[in-house]
Amino acid sequence: MKTIADHTIHQEKINQVWQLLQEVCDPEIPVLTIIDLGIVRNIFVDDTEQLVIQITPTYSGCPAMDAISVDIKLKLIENGIQHFKVQQILSPAWTTDWMSETGKAKLNAYGIAPPSASHLANNTTPACPQCHSNNTKLLSQFGSTSCKALYQCYDCKEPFDYFKCH
Amino acid sequence: MEQSNNDHTALVDYVLHLADNNLILTQRNAAWCGHGPILEQDIAITNITLDLIGQARNFYQYAATLIGGDATEDSLAYLRNERSFKNCLLVEQPNGDWAQTVTKQFFYSVYQFLLYEQLQKSSDETLAAIAAKSLKEVTYHVTWSSDWVIRLGDGTTESQQRMQQAIDNLWNYTGELFEPAAYENSLHQQQIAPAIATLQPAWLQKVKEVFAEATLTIPENSFVQTGGKNGLHTEQLGYILTELQYLQRTYPGANW
């Protein structure tokens, strides 16, 4: 039987972990935290009083997931948190809709065009993150990582990555 | 009790079938890594392949939990023999030239898309979750492979002729995709697997649409080669497994 006091202690711990995870970055796009990406789906205390951190992969074959799990563990251990586990879940499937607005702004500043559903709907291309021109073209649907496509800007001529809608 | 044992066996066989399809195509496609016709397409085929192996791992991990004991995703991929593999014959066919590789990918991606679209409604929650996750990835594979079929088919005289040759080489292996194995029939009754034969018209329609734009034709030869889903393979698979499994067979338990 959990008491209200237990519940409050749990909630404080859960909040602390959410805060700490804001300091864990994606290994391949270090400008984004795993919170920005929407990879962390849930944090709760289970029946055995164990803290559970649920994360979901961006792509089925994303090679960064193991590194992310290790980074989460290190971050929590460094901060004195014990008796927890990191669990991978597949459902509901990750979507770029979960990426935070802060995350999108950070991506753009980093030189990667952020995902936008309007490109798909209106058949337009993303704006160049360097010179902000809309005069861009798709070079390849597949880029340097699973989550990106390769574009080029006709105006400044620079190639750039676009974080694909998913 | 006997009934539930049979159900369990059918589910294991089906999950392995789904995993093996992806693993064997992965092994084929991976041979292009560093050899693609241009850098962007080298990256594209390997990215598609990364999706396929990720999906395969999800299926193998599920199969391992169903089988229990010492089974792991690695033991299922590296330590089963040819006759235990349940992949369709299509995916084990040689890469040939770029035309044959993209044709194989196109046939498979369209099939995979239609299959996963149904599988995400499976009464088996794990299969439904893997299918829903994978479907987003496969959507890109269908677009990419369709584009290449059109580009090469409606390209030069040589590229058109090579595409038609690739289609002629592979066509006999496409019918098997829609010919259900006993385990698929049994799982369909439990609403775990879709009735695979019912997906063939939609597959054919998509293929015809893309071929029409690509100025390519479906061969008249309607012979269907089957066997893969039940472990009876073409001579190709033995060579694939020899390479794929060499390290774990020679140095059991070797680790990075």
Short mmCIF file of C-alpha atoms in Angstrom, two decimals:
data_model
loop_
_atom_site.label_atom_id
_atom_site.label_comp_id
_atom_site.label_asym_id
_atom_site.label_seq_id
_atom_site.Cartn_x
_atom_site.Cartn_y
_atom_site.Cartn_z
CA MET A 1 0.00 0.00 0.00
CA LYS A 2 1.58 3.27 -1.11
CA THR A 3 1.07 6.28 1.11
CA ILE A 4 0.70 9.86 -0.02
CA ALA A 5 4.19 10.54 1.37
CA ASP A 6 5.62 7.74 -0.81
CA HIS A 7 3.89 9.19 -3.78
CA THR A 8 5.37 12.64 -3.17
CA ILE A 9 8.86 11.19 -2.79
CA HIS A 10 8.43 9.28 -6.04
CA GLN A 11 7.20 12.35 -7.87
CA GLU A 12 10.18 14.40 -6.69
CA LYS A 13 12.56 11.74 -7.87
CA ILE A 14 10.80 11.46 -11.24
CA ASN A 15 10.99 15.24 -11.70
CA GLN A 16 14.67 15.18 -10.82
CA VAL A 17 15.31 12.50 -13.47
CA TRP A 18 13.43 14.49 -16.14
CA GLN A 19 15.70 17.44 -15.26
CA LEU A 20 18.86 15.34 -15.42
CA LEU A 21 17.92 13.83 -18.78
CA GLN A 22 17.82 17.34 -20.25
CA GLU A 23 21.60 17.15 -20.01
CA VAL A 24 21.89 13.94 -22.06
CA CYS A 25 22.55 14.68 -25.75
CA ASP A 26 21.97 12.64 -28.86
CA PRO A 27 25.37 11.15 -29.79
CA GLU A 28 24.90 11.84 -33.51
CA ILE A 29 23.30 15.30 -33.27
CA PRO A 30 24.90 16.61 -30.08
CA VAL A 31 23.03 19.92 -30.28
CA LEU A 32 19.80 18.10 -29.35
CA THR A 33 19.02 16.54 -26.00
CA ILE A 34 17.10 13.30 -25.85
CA ILE A 35 14.21 15.31 -24.35
CA ASP A 36 14.23 17.67 -27.39
CA LEU A 37 14.03 14.61 -29.65
CA GLY A 38 11.11 13.11 -27.75
CA ILE A 39 13.00 9.84 -27.21
CA VAL A 40 12.16 9.68 -23.49
CA ARG A 41 8.54 8.54 -23.31
CA ASN A 42 7.85 7.89 -19.66
CA ILE A 43 9.46 7.80 -16.24
CA PHE A 44 7.73 6.00 -13.37
CA VAL A 45 8.27 3.88 -10.28
CA ASP A 46 7.13 0.28 -10.69
CA ASP A 47 5.72 -2.16 -8.10
CA THR A 48 9.19 -3.18 -6.94
CA GLU A 49 10.05 0.47 -6.18
CA GLN A 50 12.34 0.48 -9.21
CA LEU A 51 12.58 3.60 -11.29
CA VAL A 52 11.82 2.85 -14.95
CA ILE A 53 12.93 5.13 -17.80
CA GLN A 54 11.21 4.24 -21.06
CA ILE A 55 12.87 5.30 -24.30
CA THR A 56 11.84 4.70 -27.90
CA PRO A 57 14.10 4.45 -30.97
CA THR A 58 13.77 7.05 -33.72
CA TYR A 59 14.41 4.37 -36.38
CA SER A 60 14.38 0.57 -35.97
CA GLY A 61 18.05 0.34 -36.89
CA CYS A 62 19.20 3.46 -35.03
CA PRO A 63 22.73 2.55 -33.86
CA ALA A 64 22.65 5.34 -31.25
CA MET A 65 20.11 3.64 -28.96
CA ASP A 66 22.66 1.57 -27.05
CA ALA A 67 24.89 4.63 -26.59
CA ILE A 68 21.88 6.64 -25.39
CA SER A 69 20.99 3.94 -22.82
CA VAL A 70 24.55 3.98 -21.50
CA ASP A 71 24.60 7.80 -21.36
CA ILE A 72 21.35 7.82 -19.37
CA LYS A 73 22.73 5.26 -16.92
CA LEU A 74 25.96 7.21 -16.44
CA LYS A 75 24.11 10.46 -15.89
CA LEU A 76 21.85 8.95 -13.22
CA ILE A 77 24.66 7.10 -11.44
CA GLU A 78 26.79 10.27 -11.38
CA ASN A 79 23.92 11.95 -9.60
CA GLY A 80 23.51 9.26 -7.00
CA ILE A 81 20.39 7.63 -8.42
CA GLN A 82 20.29 3.87 -7.98
CA HIS A 83 17.84 1.03 -8.53
CA PHE A 84 16.60 2.02 -11.96
CA LYS A 85 16.36 0.45 -15.39
CA VAL A 86 16.25 1.83 -18.93
CA GLN A 87 13.63 0.08 -21.05
CA GLN A 88 13.20 0.32 -24.83
CA ILE A 89 9.62 0.43 -26.08
CA LEU A 90 8.38 0.43 -29.69
CA SER A 91 4.79 1.49 -29.27
CA PRO A 92 3.59 4.13 -29.90
CA ALA A 93 6.10 4.56 -32.71
CA TRP A 94 8.34 7.62 -32.47
CA THR A 95 7.36 10.57 -34.60
CA THR A 96 9.02 13.90 -35.39
CA ASP A 97 5.83 15.49 -33.98
CA TRP A 98 7.37 14.81 -30.57
CA MET A 99 10.36 17.02 -31.27
CA SER A 100 10.19 20.17 -29.15
CA GLU A 101 10.04 23.65 -30.71
CA THR A 102 13.26 24.48 -28.87
CA GLY A 103 14.78 21.39 -30.45
CA LYS A 104 13.72 22.50 -33.94
CA ALA A 105 15.22 25.97 -33.42
CA LYS A 106 18.47 24.43 -32.16
CA LEU A 107 18.62 22.11 -35.19
CA ASN A 108 18.21 24.99 -37.60
CA ALA A 109 20.91 27.04 -35.89
CA TYR A 110 23.18 23.97 -36.09
CA GLY A 111 22.73 23.79 -39.89
CA ILE A 112 20.14 21.01 -40.13
CA ALA A 113 16.72 21.98 -41.50
CA PRO A 114 14.11 20.86 -38.93
CA PRO A 115 11.20 18.55 -39.85
CA SER A 116 8.00 20.19 -40.97
CA ALA A 117 4.81 18.44 -42.01
CA SER A 118 3.91 21.35 -44.30
CA HIS A 119 6.61 20.29 -46.81
CA LEU A 120 4.89 16.98 -47.31
CA ALA A 121 1.43 18.52 -47.50
CA ASN A 122 2.34 21.38 -49.85
CA ASN A 123 5.05 19.60 -51.83
CA THR A 124 7.59 22.28 -50.94
CA THR A 125 11.24 21.91 -49.93
CA PRO A 126 12.76 23.03 -46.62
CA ALA A 127 14.45 26.42 -46.38
CA CYS A 128 18.24 26.48 -46.42
CA PRO A 129 19.46 26.70 -42.82
CA GLN A 130 22.49 28.76 -43.97
CA CYS A 131 20.96 31.54 -46.11
CA HIS A 132 17.23 30.87 -45.45
CA SER A 133 16.40 30.71 -49.17
CA ASN A 134 13.42 28.54 -50.13
CA ASN A 135 15.01 27.80 -53.48
CA THR A 136 16.30 24.33 -52.57
CA LYS A 137 16.23 20.84 -54.07
CA LEU A 138 16.34 17.25 -52.85
CA LEU A 139 19.60 15.45 -53.64
CA SER A 140 18.82 12.20 -51.83
CA GLN A 141 16.12 10.95 -49.49
CA PHE A 142 18.86 9.31 -47.46
CA GLY A 143 21.59 11.27 -45.72
CA SER A 144 24.40 10.84 -43.22
CA THR A 145 22.11 9.15 -40.66
CA SER A 146 18.76 7.31 -40.92
CA CYS A 147 16.82 10.38 -39.80
CA LYS A 148 18.15 12.80 -42.43
CA ALA A 149 17.78 13.55 -46.14
CA LEU A 150 20.26 15.53 -48.25
CA TYR A 151 19.27 18.81 -49.91
CA GLN A 152 21.10 21.57 -51.75
CA CYS A 153 20.42 25.30 -51.83
CA TYR A 154 20.27 26.83 -55.35
CA ASP A 155 21.15 30.28 -54.01
CA CYS A 156 24.12 29.78 -51.70
CA LYS A 157 24.90 26.40 -53.36
CA GLU A 158 25.55 24.76 -49.99
CA PRO A 159 24.35 21.20 -49.45
CA PHE A 160 22.48 20.68 -46.17
CA ASP A 161 20.81 17.98 -44.12
CA TYR A 162 17.08 17.93 -43.54
CA PHE A 163 15.65 16.06 -40.56
CA LYS A 164 12.98 13.92 -42.25
CA CYS A 165 9.36 13.92 -41.15
CA HIS A 166 8.55 10.60 -39.63
CA MET B 1 -2.61 -28.60 -24.94
CA GLU B 2 -1.51 -29.99 -28.30
CA GLN B 3 -3.40 -27.22 -30.02
CA SER B 4 -1.63 -24.53 -28.04
CA ASN B 5 1.76 -26.15 -28.80
CA ASN B 6 0.94 -26.00 -32.48
CA ASP B 7 -0.08 -22.37 -32.14
CA HIS B 8 3.19 -21.61 -30.43
CA THR B 9 5.21 -23.32 -33.15
CA ALA B 10 3.29 -21.47 -35.85
CA LEU B 11 3.95 -18.13 -34.18
CA VAL B 12 7.68 -18.85 -33.81
CA ASP B 13 7.88 -19.94 -37.46
CA TYR B 14 6.06 -16.81 -38.60
CA VAL B 15 8.22 -14.41 -36.60
CA LEU B 16 11.34 -16.14 -37.93
CA HIS B 17 9.95 -15.90 -41.46
CA LEU B 18 9.50 -12.13 -41.05
CA ALA B 19 12.97 -11.76 -39.52
CA ASP B 20 14.72 -13.98 -42.07
CA ASN B 21 13.27 -12.07 -45.03
CA ASN B 22 14.88 -8.89 -43.74
CA LEU B 23 18.14 -10.46 -42.62
CA ILE B 24 18.84 -12.14 -45.96
CA LEU B 25 18.00 -9.03 -47.97
CA THR B 26 20.20 -7.06 -45.56
CA GLN B 27 23.12 -9.39 -46.22
CA ARG B 28 22.62 -9.03 -49.98
CA ASN B 29 22.27 -5.22 -49.92
CA ALA B 30 25.17 -4.77 -47.52
CA ALA B 31 27.48 -6.03 -50.29
CA TRP B 32 26.89 -2.63 -51.97
CA CYS B 33 28.42 -0.75 -49.04
CA GLY B 34 31.31 1.22 -50.52
CA HIS B 35 30.44 0.03 -54.06
CA GLY B 36 27.28 2.02 -54.88
CA PRO B 37 27.10 3.65 -58.32
CA ILE B 38 27.35 7.12 -56.78
CA LEU B 39 27.94 8.25 -53.21
CA GLU B 40 24.33 9.32 -52.51
CA GLN B 41 22.95 5.97 -53.67
CA ASP B 42 25.61 4.02 -51.82
CA ILE B 43 24.34 5.84 -48.72
CA ALA B 44 20.69 5.29 -49.67
CA ILE B 45 20.90 1.52 -50.13
CA THR B 46 22.88 1.12 -46.91
CA ASN B 47 20.44 3.33 -44.99
CA ILE B 48 17.54 1.22 -46.25
CA THR B 49 19.50 -1.83 -45.19
CA LEU B 50 20.06 -0.36 -41.73
CA ASP B 51 16.29 -0.05 -41.37
CA LEU B 52 15.88 -3.66 -42.51
CA ILE B 53 18.39 -5.04 -40.01
CA GLY B 54 16.83 -2.96 -37.21
CA GLN B 55 13.44 -4.45 -38.03
CA ALA B 56 14.97 -7.93 -38.26
CA ARG B 57 16.51 -7.51 -34.80
CA ASN B 58 13.13 -6.59 -33.34
CA PHE B 59 11.61 -9.75 -34.83
CA TYR B 60 14.52 -11.98 -33.75
CA GLN B 61 14.42 -10.59 -30.21
CA TYR B 62 10.72 -11.40 -30.07
CA ALA B 63 11.32 -14.89 -31.49
CA ALA B 64 14.01 -15.46 -28.86
CA THR B 65 11.61 -14.62 -26.02
CA LEU B 66 9.00 -16.95 -27.55
CA ILE B 67 11.51 -19.79 -27.87
CA GLY B 68 13.07 -19.21 -24.45
CA GLY B 69 16.07 -21.13 -23.13
CA ASP B 70 19.39 -20.08 -24.63
CA ALA B 71 17.90 -18.53 -27.77
CA THR B 72 19.07 -14.99 -28.55
CA GLU B 73 18.76 -12.75 -31.58
CA ASP B 74 22.36 -13.71 -32.41
CA SER B 75 21.89 -17.46 -32.10
CA LEU B 76 18.85 -17.25 -34.37
CA ALA B 77 20.73 -15.31 -37.05
CA TYR B 78 24.10 -17.02 -36.82
CA LEU B 79 23.52 -20.59 -35.74
CA ARG B 80 20.56 -21.92 -37.72
CA ASN B 81 21.07 -24.02 -40.84
CA GLU B 82 19.79 -23.38 -44.34
CA ARG B 83 16.72 -25.58 -43.95
CA SER B 84 15.62 -23.64 -40.85
CA PHE B 85 15.56 -20.32 -42.71
CA LYS B 86 12.06 -19.30 -43.78
CA ASN B 87 12.78 -16.32 -46.01
CA CYS B 88 11.14 -16.01 -49.41
CA LEU B 89 13.31 -16.99 -52.37
CA LEU B 90 13.15 -13.47 -53.80
CA VAL B 91 15.39 -11.88 -51.17
CA GLU B 92 18.20 -14.43 -51.58
CA GLN B 93 18.58 -13.85 -55.32
CA PRO B 94 21.89 -12.29 -56.43
CA ASN B 95 22.34 -8.53 -56.53
CA GLY B 96 23.39 -8.66 -60.18
CA ASP B 97 23.73 -5.12 -61.47
CA TRP B 98 22.15 -2.00 -59.94
CA ALA B 99 19.01 -2.65 -62.02
CA GLN B 100 18.49 -6.07 -60.45
CA THR B 101 19.20 -4.74 -56.96
CA VAL B 102 16.64 -1.93 -57.20
CA THR B 103 14.08 -4.23 -58.84
CA LYS B 104 14.42 -6.74 -56.00
CA GLN B 105 14.15 -3.94 -53.44
CA PHE B 106 11.09 -2.53 -55.21
CA PHE B 107 9.25 -5.87 -55.30
CA TYR B 108 10.08 -6.48 -51.65
CA SER B 109 9.34 -2.97 -50.36
CA VAL B 110 5.89 -2.84 -51.95
CA TYR B 111 5.14 -6.28 -50.48
CA GLN B 112 6.52 -5.26 -47.08
CA PHE B 113 4.47 -2.07 -47.07
CA LEU B 114 1.19 -3.90 -47.76
CA LEU B 115 2.04 -6.64 -45.27
CA TYR B 116 2.98 -4.30 -42.40
CA GLU B 117 -0.03 -2.10 -43.08
CA GLN B 118 -2.15 -5.14 -42.15
CA LEU B 119 0.20 -6.53 -39.51
CA GLN B 120 -0.04 -3.34 -37.44
CA LYS B 121 -3.63 -4.43 -36.74
CA SER B 122 -2.47 -7.87 -35.53
CA SER B 123 -3.97 -9.27 -32.34
CA ASP B 124 -0.37 -9.94 -31.31
CA GLU B 125 0.73 -6.66 -29.68
CA THR B 126 4.44 -7.09 -30.28
CA LEU B 127 4.02 -7.83 -33.98
CA ALA B 128 1.61 -4.90 -34.29
CA ALA B 129 4.11 -2.55 -32.63
CA ILE B 130 7.05 -3.68 -34.79
CA ALA B 131 4.93 -3.37 -37.94
CA ALA B 132 3.66 0.12 -37.08
CA LYS B 133 7.19 1.28 -36.33
CA SER B 134 8.65 -0.28 -39.50
CA LEU B 135 5.89 0.96 -41.79
CA LYS B 136 7.14 4.55 -41.58
CA GLU B 137 10.58 3.42 -42.71
CA VAL B 138 9.26 1.18 -45.49
CA THR B 139 7.25 4.10 -46.89
CA TYR B 140 10.57 5.77 -47.83
CA HIS B 141 11.88 2.51 -49.31
CA VAL B 142 8.86 2.24 -51.61
CA THR B 143 9.34 5.81 -52.84
CA TRP B 144 13.06 5.38 -53.37
CA SER B 145 12.86 2.05 -55.19
CA SER B 146 9.89 3.20 -57.34
CA ASP B 147 11.87 6.26 -58.39
CA TRP B 148 14.79 4.10 -59.46
CA VAL B 149 12.62 1.67 -61.42
CA ILE B 150 11.17 4.65 -63.30
CA ARG B 151 14.51 6.41 -63.77
CA LEU B 152 16.22 3.35 -65.24
CA GLY B 153 13.22 1.90 -67.08
CA ASP B 154 12.41 5.19 -68.76
CA GLY B 155 16.11 6.00 -69.17
CA THR B 156 18.54 4.98 -71.89
CA THR B 157 18.21 2.00 -74.21
CA GLU B 158 20.73 0.11 -72.12
CA SER B 159 19.22 0.94 -68.72
CA GLN B 160 15.76 0.00 -70.03
CA GLN B 161 17.04 -3.30 -71.37
CA ARG B 162 18.85 -4.08 -68.09
CA MET B 163 15.73 -3.32 -66.07
CA GLN B 164 13.63 -5.61 -68.25
CA GLN B 165 16.26 -8.33 -67.85
CA ALA B 166 16.18 -7.89 -64.05
CA ILE B 167 12.40 -8.19 -64.01
CA ASP B 168 12.57 -11.33 -66.15
CA ASN B 169 15.17 -12.82 -63.78
CA LEU B 170 13.17 -12.12 -60.62
CA TRP B 171 9.54 -12.41 -61.66
CA ASN B 172 9.20 -16.16 -60.93
CA TYR B 173 10.09 -15.49 -57.30
CA THR B 174 7.41 -12.87 -56.64
CA GLY B 175 4.43 -15.24 -56.56
CA GLU B 176 5.75 -16.96 -53.42
CA LEU B 177 5.33 -13.75 -51.42
CA PHE B 178 1.57 -14.25 -51.60
CA GLU B 179 1.36 -18.03 -51.32
CA PRO B 180 0.69 -18.69 -47.63
CA ALA B 181 2.67 -21.27 -45.68
CA ALA B 182 0.77 -23.44 -43.19
CA TYR B 183 1.89 -21.21 -40.31
CA GLU B 184 0.50 -18.11 -42.04
CA ASN B 185 -2.86 -19.80 -42.54
CA SER B 186 -2.99 -20.94 -38.94
CA LEU B 187 -2.09 -17.48 -37.60
CA HIS B 188 -4.56 -15.80 -39.89
CA GLN B 189 -7.33 -17.77 -38.18
CA GLN B 190 -6.21 -16.23 -34.88
CA GLN B 191 -6.06 -12.74 -36.42
CA ILE B 192 -2.33 -12.59 -35.83
CA ALA B 193 -1.25 -12.63 -39.49
CA PRO B 194 -3.05 -11.12 -42.50
CA ALA B 195 -4.39 -13.34 -45.29
CA ILE B 196 -1.32 -12.81 -47.41
CA ALA B 197 -2.94 -13.90 -50.71
CA THR B 198 -5.46 -11.05 -50.45
CA LEU B 199 -2.61 -8.51 -50.70
CA GLN B 200 -1.52 -9.66 -54.17
CA PRO B 201 -3.97 -7.53 -56.21
CA ALA B 202 -2.83 -4.31 -54.49
CA TRP B 203 0.81 -5.32 -54.99
CA LEU B 204 0.22 -6.05 -58.67
CA GLN B 205 -1.57 -2.78 -59.15
CA LYS B 206 1.31 -0.76 -57.69
CA VAL B 207 3.83 -2.72 -59.78
CA LYS B 208 1.80 -2.14 -62.94
CA GLU B 209 1.50 1.61 -62.23
CA VAL B 210 5.22 2.02 -61.73
CA PHE B 211 6.08 -0.22 -64.70
CA ALA B 212 3.73 1.77 -66.95
CA GLU B 213 5.56 4.98 -66.08
CA ALA B 214 8.89 3.18 -66.47
CA THR B 215 7.95 1.70 -69.87
CA LEU B 216 8.59 -1.81 -68.52
CA THR B 217 6.46 -4.90 -68.92
CA ILE B 218 5.47 -7.82 -66.73
CA PRO B 219 6.78 -11.12 -68.17
CA GLU B 220 4.24 -13.49 -69.67
CA ASN B 221 5.84 -16.45 -67.91
CA SER B 222 3.63 -16.98 -64.87
CA PHE B 223 5.51 -19.92 -63.35
CA VAL B 224 5.81 -19.51 -59.56
CA GLN B 225 8.86 -20.88 -57.77
CA THR B 226 8.17 -21.57 -54.09
CA GLY B 227 9.76 -23.33 -51.12
CA GLY B 228 11.62 -20.66 -49.18
CA LYS B 229 8.92 -20.11 -46.58
CA ASN B 230 9.23 -23.78 -45.67
CA GLY B 231 13.02 -23.97 -45.72
CA LEU B 232 13.51 -25.21 -49.29
CA HIS B 233 15.86 -22.69 -50.86
CA THR B 234 17.66 -21.97 -54.09
CA GLU B 235 21.40 -22.72 -54.16
CA GLN B 236 21.99 -19.04 -53.27
CA LEU B 237 21.18 -19.26 -49.57
CA GLY B 238 23.96 -21.66 -48.61
CA TYR B 239 26.58 -19.25 -49.92
CA ILE B 240 24.94 -16.30 -48.16
CA LEU B 241 24.89 -18.13 -44.83
CA THR B 242 28.45 -19.34 -45.27
CA GLU B 243 29.59 -15.74 -45.36
CA LEU B 244 27.09 -14.40 -42.83
CA GLN B 245 27.74 -17.09 -40.23
CA TYR B 246 31.44 -17.73 -40.80
CA LEU B 247 32.72 -15.80 -37.79
CA GLN B 248 30.35 -17.27 -35.20
CA ARG B 249 30.76 -20.79 -36.59
CA THR B 250 34.55 -20.57 -36.56
CA TYR B 251 34.96 -18.66 -33.31
CA PRO B 252 31.83 -19.51 -31.29
CA GLY B 253 30.77 -16.68 -29.00
CA ALA B 254 33.24 -14.19 -30.51
CA ASN B 255 32.43 -10.68 -29.35
CA TRP B 256 33.55 -7.14 -30.22
#
